[in-house]
Short mmCIF file of C-alpha atoms in Angstrom, two decimals:
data_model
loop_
_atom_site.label_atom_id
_atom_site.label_comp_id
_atom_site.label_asym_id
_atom_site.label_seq_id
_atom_site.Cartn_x
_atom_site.Cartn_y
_atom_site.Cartn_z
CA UNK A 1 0.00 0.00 0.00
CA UNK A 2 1.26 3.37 -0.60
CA UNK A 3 2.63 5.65 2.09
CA UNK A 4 2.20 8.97 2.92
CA UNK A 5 5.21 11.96 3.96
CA UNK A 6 4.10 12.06 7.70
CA UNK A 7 5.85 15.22 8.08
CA UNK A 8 2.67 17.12 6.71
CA UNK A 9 0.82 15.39 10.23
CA UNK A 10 3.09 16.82 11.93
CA UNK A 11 2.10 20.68 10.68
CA UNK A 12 0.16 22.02 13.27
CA UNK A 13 -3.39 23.28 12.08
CA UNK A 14 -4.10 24.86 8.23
CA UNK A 15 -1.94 27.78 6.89
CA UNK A 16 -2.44 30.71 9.26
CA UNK A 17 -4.03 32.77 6.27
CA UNK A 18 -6.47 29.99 5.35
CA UNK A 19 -7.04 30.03 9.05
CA UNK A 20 -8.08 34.08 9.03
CA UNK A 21 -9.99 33.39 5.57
CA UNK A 22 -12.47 30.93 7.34
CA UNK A 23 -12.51 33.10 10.03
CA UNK A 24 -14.01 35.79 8.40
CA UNK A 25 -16.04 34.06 6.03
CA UNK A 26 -18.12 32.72 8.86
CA UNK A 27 -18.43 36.17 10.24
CA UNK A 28 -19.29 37.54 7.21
CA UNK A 29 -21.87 35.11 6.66
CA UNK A 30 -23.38 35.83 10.13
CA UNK A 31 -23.43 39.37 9.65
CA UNK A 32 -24.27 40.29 6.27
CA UNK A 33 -24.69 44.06 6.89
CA UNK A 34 -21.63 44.36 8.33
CA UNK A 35 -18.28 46.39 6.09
CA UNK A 36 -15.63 44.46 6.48
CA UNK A 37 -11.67 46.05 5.94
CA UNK A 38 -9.12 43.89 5.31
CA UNK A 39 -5.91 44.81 5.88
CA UNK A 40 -4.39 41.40 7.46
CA UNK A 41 -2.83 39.99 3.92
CA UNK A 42 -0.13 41.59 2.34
CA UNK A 43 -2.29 41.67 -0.82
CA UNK A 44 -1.95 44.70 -3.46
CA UNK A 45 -5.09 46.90 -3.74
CA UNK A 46 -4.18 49.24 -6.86
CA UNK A 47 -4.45 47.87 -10.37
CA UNK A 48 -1.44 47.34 -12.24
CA UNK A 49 0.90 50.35 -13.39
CA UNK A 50 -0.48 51.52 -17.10
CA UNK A 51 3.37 50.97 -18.52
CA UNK A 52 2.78 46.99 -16.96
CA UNK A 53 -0.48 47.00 -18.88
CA UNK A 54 0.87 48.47 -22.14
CA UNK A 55 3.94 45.90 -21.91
CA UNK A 56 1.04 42.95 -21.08
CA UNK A 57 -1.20 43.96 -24.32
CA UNK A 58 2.08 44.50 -26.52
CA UNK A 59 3.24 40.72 -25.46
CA UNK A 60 -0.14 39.14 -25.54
CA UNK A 61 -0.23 40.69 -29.44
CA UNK A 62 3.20 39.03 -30.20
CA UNK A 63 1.72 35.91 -29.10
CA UNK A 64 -0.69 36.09 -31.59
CA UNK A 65 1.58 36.19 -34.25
CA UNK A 66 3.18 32.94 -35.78
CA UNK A 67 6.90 35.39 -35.92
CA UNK A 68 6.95 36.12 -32.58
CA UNK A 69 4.83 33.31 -31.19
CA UNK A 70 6.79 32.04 -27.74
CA UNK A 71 6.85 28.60 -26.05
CA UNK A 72 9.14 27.78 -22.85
CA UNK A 73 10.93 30.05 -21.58
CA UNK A 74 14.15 29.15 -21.20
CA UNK A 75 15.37 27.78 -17.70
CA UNK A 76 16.73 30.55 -16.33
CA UNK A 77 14.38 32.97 -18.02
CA UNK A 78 14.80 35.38 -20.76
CA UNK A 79 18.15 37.12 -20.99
CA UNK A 80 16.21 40.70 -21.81
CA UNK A 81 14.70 40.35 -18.06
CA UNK A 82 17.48 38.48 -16.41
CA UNK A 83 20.03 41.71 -18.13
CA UNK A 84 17.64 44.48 -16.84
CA UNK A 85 17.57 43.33 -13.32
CA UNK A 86 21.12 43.11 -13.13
CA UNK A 87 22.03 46.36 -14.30
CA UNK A 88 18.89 47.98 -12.04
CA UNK A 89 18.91 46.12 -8.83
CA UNK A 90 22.29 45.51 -8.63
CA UNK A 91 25.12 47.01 -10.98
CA UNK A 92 23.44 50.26 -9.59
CA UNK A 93 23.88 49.36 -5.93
CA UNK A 94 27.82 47.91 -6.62
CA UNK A 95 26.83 44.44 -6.34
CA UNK A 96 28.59 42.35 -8.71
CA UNK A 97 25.64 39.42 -9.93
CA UNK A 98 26.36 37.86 -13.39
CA UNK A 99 23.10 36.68 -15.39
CA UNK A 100 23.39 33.75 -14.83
CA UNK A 101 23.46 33.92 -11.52
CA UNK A 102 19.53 35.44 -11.86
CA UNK A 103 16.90 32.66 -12.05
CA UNK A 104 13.57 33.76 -12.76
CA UNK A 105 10.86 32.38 -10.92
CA UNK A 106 6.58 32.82 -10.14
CA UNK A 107 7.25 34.60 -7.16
CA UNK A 108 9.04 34.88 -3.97
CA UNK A 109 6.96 32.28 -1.85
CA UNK A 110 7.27 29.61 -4.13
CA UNK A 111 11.38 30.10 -4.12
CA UNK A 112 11.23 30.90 -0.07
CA UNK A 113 9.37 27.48 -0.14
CA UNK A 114 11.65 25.44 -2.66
CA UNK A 115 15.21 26.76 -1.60
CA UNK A 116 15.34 23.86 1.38
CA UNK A 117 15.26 21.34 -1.39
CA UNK A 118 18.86 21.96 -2.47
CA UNK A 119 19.82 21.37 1.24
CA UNK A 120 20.56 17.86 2.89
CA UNK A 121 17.63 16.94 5.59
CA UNK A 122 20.25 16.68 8.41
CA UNK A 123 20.87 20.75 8.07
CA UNK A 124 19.62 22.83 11.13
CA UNK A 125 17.50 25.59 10.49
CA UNK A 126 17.66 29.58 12.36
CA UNK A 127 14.73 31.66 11.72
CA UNK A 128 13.70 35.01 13.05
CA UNK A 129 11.16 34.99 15.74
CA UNK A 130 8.42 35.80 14.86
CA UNK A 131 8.65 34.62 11.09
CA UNK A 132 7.12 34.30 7.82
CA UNK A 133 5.87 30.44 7.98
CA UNK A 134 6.79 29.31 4.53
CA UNK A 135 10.33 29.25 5.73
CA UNK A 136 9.74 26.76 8.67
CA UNK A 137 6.34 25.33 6.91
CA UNK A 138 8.42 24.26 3.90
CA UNK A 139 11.78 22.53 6.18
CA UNK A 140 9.16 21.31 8.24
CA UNK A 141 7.51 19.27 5.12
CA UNK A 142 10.85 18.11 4.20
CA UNK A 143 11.57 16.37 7.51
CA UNK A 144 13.99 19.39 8.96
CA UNK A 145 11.96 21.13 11.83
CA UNK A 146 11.74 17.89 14.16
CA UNK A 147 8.29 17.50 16.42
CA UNK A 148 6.24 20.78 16.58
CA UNK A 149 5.93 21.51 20.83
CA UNK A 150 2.00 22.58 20.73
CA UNK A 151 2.51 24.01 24.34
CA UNK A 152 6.16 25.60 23.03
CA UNK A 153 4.60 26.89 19.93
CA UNK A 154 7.76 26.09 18.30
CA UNK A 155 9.71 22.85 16.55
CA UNK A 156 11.82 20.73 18.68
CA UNK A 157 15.02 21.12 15.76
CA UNK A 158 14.92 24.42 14.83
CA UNK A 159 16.80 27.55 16.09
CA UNK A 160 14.47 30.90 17.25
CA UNK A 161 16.28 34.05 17.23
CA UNK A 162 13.64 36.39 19.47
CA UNK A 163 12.99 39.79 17.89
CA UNK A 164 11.40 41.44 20.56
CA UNK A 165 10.89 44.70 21.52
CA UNK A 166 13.73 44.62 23.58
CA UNK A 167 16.39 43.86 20.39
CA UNK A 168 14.39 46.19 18.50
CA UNK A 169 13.06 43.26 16.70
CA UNK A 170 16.29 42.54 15.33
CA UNK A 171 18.10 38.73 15.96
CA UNK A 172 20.64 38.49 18.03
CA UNK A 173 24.05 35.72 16.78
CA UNK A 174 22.60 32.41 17.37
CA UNK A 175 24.00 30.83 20.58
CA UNK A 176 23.77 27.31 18.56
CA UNK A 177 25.39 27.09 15.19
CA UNK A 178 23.05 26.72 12.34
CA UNK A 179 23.60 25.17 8.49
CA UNK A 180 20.89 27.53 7.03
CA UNK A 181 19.89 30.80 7.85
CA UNK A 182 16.73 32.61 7.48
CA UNK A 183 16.57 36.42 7.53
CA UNK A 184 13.91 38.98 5.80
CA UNK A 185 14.49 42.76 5.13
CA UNK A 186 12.65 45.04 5.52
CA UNK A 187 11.04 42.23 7.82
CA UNK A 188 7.63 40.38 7.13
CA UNK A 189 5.52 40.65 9.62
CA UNK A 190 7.52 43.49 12.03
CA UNK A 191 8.24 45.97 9.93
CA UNK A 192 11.77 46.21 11.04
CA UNK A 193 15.02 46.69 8.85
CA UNK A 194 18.84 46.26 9.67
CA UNK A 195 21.57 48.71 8.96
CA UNK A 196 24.19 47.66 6.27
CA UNK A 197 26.86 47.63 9.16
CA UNK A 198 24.26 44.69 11.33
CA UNK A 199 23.83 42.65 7.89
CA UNK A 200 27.52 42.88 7.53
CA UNK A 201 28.36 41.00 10.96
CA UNK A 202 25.50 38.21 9.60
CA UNK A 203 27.62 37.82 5.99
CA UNK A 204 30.90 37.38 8.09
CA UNK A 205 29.24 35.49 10.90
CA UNK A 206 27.83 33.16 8.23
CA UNK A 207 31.59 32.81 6.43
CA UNK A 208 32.64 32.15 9.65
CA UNK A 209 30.54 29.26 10.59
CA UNK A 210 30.20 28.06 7.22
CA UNK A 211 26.39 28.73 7.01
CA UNK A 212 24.18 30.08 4.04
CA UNK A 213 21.90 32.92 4.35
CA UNK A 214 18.36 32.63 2.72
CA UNK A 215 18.00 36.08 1.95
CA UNK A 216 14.35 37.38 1.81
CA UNK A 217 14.38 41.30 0.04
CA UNK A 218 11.05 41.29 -1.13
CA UNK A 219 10.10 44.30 0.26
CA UNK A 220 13.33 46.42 -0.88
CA UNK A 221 11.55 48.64 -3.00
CA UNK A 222 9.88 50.21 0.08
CA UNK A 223 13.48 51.35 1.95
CA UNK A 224 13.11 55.04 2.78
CA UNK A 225 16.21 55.49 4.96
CA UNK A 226 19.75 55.34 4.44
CA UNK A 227 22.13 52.89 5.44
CA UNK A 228 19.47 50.14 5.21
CA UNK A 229 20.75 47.46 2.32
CA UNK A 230 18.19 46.88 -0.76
CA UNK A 231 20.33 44.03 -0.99
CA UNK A 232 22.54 41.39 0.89
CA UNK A 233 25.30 41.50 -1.80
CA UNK A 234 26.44 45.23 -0.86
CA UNK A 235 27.77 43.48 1.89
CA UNK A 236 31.34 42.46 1.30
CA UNK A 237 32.05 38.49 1.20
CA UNK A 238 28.28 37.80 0.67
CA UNK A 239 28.94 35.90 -2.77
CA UNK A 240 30.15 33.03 -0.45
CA UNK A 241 27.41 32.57 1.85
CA UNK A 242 23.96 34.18 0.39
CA UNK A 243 21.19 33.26 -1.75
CA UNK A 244 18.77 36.43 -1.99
CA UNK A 245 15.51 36.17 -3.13
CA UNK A 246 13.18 38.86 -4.43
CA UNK A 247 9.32 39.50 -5.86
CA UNK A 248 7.52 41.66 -8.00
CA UNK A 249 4.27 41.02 -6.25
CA UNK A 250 4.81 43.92 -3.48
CA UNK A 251 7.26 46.80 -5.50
CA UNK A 252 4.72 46.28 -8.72
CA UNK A 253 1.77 44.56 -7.98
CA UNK A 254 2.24 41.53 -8.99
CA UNK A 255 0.48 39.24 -6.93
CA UNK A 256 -2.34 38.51 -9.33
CA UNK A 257 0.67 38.07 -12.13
CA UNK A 258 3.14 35.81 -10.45
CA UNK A 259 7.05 36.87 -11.02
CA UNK A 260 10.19 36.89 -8.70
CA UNK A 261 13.74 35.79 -9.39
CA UNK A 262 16.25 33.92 -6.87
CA UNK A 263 20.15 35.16 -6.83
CA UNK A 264 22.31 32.25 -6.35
CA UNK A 265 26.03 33.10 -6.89
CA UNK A 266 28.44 30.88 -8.39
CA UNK A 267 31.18 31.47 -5.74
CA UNK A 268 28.33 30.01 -3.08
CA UNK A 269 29.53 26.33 -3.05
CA UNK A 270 29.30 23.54 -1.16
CA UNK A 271 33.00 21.98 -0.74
CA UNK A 272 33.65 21.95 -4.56
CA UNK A 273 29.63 21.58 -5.28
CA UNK A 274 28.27 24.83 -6.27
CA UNK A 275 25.03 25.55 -5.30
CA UNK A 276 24.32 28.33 -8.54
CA UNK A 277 24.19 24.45 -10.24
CA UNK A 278 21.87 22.54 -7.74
CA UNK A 279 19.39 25.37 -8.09
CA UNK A 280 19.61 25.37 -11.87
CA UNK A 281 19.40 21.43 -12.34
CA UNK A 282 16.10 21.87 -9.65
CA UNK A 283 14.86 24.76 -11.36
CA UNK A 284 14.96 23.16 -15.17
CA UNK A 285 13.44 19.79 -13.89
CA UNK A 286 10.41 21.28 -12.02
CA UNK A 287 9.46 24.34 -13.22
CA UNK A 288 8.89 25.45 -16.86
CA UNK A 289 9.48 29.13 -16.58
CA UNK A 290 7.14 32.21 -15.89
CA UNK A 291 5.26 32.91 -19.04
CA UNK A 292 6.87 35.04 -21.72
CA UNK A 293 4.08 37.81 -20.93
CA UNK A 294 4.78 38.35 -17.48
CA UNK A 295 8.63 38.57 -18.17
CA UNK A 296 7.94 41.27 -20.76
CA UNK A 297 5.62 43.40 -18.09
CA UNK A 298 7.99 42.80 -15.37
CA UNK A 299 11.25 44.92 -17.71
CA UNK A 300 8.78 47.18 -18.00
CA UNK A 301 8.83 48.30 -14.32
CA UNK A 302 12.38 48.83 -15.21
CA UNK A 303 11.82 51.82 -17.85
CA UNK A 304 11.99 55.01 -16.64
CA UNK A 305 8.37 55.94 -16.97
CA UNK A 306 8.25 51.99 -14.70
CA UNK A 307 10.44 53.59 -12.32
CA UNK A 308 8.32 56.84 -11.90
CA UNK A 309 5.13 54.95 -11.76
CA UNK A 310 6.35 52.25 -9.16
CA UNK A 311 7.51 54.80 -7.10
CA UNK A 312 3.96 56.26 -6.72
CA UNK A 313 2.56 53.46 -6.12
CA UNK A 314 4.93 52.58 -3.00
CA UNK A 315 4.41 55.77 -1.68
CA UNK A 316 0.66 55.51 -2.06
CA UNK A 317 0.67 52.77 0.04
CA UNK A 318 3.40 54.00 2.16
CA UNK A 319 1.05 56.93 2.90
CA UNK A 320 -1.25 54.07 4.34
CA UNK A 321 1.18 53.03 6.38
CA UNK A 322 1.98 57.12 7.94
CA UNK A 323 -1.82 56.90 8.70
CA UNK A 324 -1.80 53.58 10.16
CA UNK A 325 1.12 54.61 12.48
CA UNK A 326 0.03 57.73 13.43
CA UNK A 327 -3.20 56.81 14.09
CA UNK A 328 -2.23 53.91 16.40
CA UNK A 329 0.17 56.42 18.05
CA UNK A 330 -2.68 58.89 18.54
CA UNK A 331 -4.92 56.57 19.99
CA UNK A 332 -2.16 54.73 23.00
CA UNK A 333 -1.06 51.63 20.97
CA UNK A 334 2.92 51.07 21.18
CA UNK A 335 3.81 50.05 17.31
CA UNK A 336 6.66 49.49 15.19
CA UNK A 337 7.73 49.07 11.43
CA UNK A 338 5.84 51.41 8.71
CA UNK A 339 8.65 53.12 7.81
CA UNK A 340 10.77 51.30 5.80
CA UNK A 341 8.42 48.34 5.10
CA UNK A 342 4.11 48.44 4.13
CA UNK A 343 3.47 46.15 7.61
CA UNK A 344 2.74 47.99 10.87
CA UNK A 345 3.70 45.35 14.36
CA UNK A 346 1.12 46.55 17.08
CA UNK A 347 1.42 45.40 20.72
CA UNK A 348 -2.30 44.18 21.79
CA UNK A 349 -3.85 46.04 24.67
CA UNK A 350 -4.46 45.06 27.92
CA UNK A 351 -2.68 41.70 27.11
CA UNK A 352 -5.12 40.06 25.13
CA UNK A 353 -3.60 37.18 23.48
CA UNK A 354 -3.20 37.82 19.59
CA UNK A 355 -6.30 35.66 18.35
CA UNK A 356 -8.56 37.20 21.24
CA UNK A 357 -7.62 41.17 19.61
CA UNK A 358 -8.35 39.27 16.35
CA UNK A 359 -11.94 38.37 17.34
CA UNK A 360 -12.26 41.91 19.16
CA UNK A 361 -10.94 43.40 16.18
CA UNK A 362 -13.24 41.93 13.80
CA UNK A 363 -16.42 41.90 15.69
CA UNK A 364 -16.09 45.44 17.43
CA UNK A 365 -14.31 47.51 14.53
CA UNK A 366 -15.06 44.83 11.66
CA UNK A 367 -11.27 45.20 10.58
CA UNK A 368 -9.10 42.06 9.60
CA UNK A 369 -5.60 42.21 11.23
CA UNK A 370 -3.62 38.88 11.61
CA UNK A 371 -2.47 37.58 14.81
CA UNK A 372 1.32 38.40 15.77
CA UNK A 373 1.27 34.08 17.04
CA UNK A 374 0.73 33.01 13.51
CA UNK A 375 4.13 33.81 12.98
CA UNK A 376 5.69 32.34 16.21
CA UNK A 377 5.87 31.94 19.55
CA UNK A 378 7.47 35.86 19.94
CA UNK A 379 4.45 36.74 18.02
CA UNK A 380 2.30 36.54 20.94
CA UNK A 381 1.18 39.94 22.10
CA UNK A 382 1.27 41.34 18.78
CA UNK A 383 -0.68 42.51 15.81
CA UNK A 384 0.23 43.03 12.00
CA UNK A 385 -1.56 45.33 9.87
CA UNK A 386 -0.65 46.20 6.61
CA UNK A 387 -0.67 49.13 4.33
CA UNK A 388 -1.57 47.24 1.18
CA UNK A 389 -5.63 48.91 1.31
CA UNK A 390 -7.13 51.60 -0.53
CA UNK A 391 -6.36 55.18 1.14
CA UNK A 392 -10.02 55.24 1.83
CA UNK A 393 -10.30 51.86 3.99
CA UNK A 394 -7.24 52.82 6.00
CA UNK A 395 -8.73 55.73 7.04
CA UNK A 396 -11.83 54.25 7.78
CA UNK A 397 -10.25 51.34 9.64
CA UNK A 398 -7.88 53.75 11.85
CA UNK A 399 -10.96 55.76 12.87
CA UNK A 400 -13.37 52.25 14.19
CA UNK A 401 -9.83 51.34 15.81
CA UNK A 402 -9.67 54.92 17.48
CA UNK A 403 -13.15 54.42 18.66
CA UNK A 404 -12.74 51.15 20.60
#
């Protein structure tokens, strides 16, 4: 008979998003009448920029014509893309990333999620605490994360590194030497950034120990202060030790379109195995390539009427976020993040447990926040919201909160 991987039993509950969706579905349901804001997934609001559109329609025409009809993309993804992120996200910024060192991808969660593969089961794991849960979901499906503790809130074989208010929710060198290391900047779901000197000690810490850092940047775009890295590989000796991965979903709406790439440099190796090859010979068996369309709208962003129009669209939402912190400010709640990053990490009052401000939340104010415990056991205590709804909602939704 056939056998099941009894690591997914081991997963404790649904996804914590699926887990907010039913949530609110059954409130919904039971109160018809009622508005409900969302602003608990970091979901895009505003419609695509009009040069993404353009570059969509133009593509979509070109497959429509037997000349410039295309199939697969090629592994690594088209060299027109793969060029134009190089010179714009990194040439620019003094990072030295070849092509083919750029693997384009559907997004950022699918290559957070995929990454472990290339790793052996028997490597040990560090993750920010609290954390984005595809990164210990995905090690935990692969056998990595040991026996979940229900009463811990945490796996038995993985390494926490408590961002609290206290380290300005910013890890602290693991005590216990990891193999793999997990860090995100600007930070998903606190808000918080580093300083190129911090992520510097982390590069030569991880040379050090012998490590590799998985690298989340997705949120780069929205960096409003200096000395805080857009990318790992303006740190010096990061070649050796980083894999950085990025998405267009949250710099140019793309969540709806499905694009990200994943930098894995060919000086990151393994003894004499280099990883830049593991990822390819994964990449070209399992995944066929974003479509030829989406590759063409995603250069786009890169033209300089892309650049102009991005850039209004992050600070739309980045005006969301002013409102959001102010707002909570105004009205006695300690917060963090919205500066450098569209997520805003609320303490809950009168230390209600993160699900109980959820309920509260939704019932009393009818907003949608997610639970600072869905992300780990330093989670508890806290609230993210995020800046990703229309100007008019997060007003509306700062205003019920004011009123509780």
């Amino acid at each position: 008979m056939f056998k099941i991987n009894e690591n997914y039993l081991k997963l404790p509950g649904s996804y914590l998003f699926s887990t907010i969706g039913k949530k609110v579905q059954k409130f919904t349901e039971e109160n018809p009448d009622k508005k409900i804001i969302r602003l608990g997934i970091g979901d895009v609001t505003l419609p695509l920029a009009p040069v993404v559109v353009k570059a969509l329609h133009g593509a979509v025409d070109e497959m429509g014509v037997k000349e410039t009809f295309k199939g697969y993309a090629p592994d690594l993804g088209y060299e027109f893309l793969r060029r134009t992120i190089v010179d714009n996200d990194y040439k620019a910024r003094g990072a030295d990333i070849a092509i083919d060192e750029i693997f384009i991808s559907d997004g950022a969660k699918s290559d957070s999620g995929n990454i472990q593969e290339i790793f052996a089961v028997n490597n040990k794991i560090t993750v920010c605490d609290p954390v984005y849960p595809v990164y210990i979901d995905s090690n935990a499906m692969a056998g990595r994360t040991g026996d979940y503790i229900p009463d811990k809130e945490r796996w038995s074989n993985v390494i926490y590194m408590p961002c609290t208010k206290k380290t300005n929710f910013a890890p602290e060198l693991p005590k216990e030497t990891p193999d793999v290391i997990y860090l995100c900047y600007p930070n998903n779901p606190t808000g918080s950034t580093i300083t190129k000197e911090e992520l510097q000690k982390w590069v030569d810490y991880a040379n050090k120990v012998g490590a590799v850092i998985i690298y989340d940047a997705a949120y780069e775009a929205y960096i409003s202060e200096e000395n805080v890295p857009h990318t790992i590989y303006e740190c010096e000796g990061a070649k050796t030790c980083a894999i950085e991965i990025r998405s267009f979903s949250k710099n140019a709406g793309f969540t709806g379109t499905r694009l990200g790439f994943t930098v894995v440099p060919k000086e990151l190796k393994c003894g004499e195995v280099s990883l830049n090859s593991l990822w390819a010979r994964r990449h070209g068996t399992k995944f066929n390539g974003a479509p030829y369309i989406t590759q063409v709208a995603g250069a786009a962003i890169y033209s300089a009427e892309g650049k102009k129009q991005i850039k209004e669209q992050i600070a739309y939402y980045m005006k969301n976020a002013e409102i959001i912190r102010e707002g909570l400010k105004a009205a006695g709640y300690s917060i963090s993040g919205g500066v450098n990053a569209p997520y805003i990490w609320m303490e809950t009052p009168k230390k209600m447990s993160s699900w109980d401000f959820f309920d509260y939340l939704l019932t009393k104010a009818n907003v949608v926040g997610t639970p600072g415990s869905g992300f780990g056991p330093s989670g508890e205590g806290y609230f993210r919201l995020t800046a990703f709804g229309t100007y008019e909602n997060t007003l509306e939704a700062i205003e019920r909160i004011k009123k509780l």
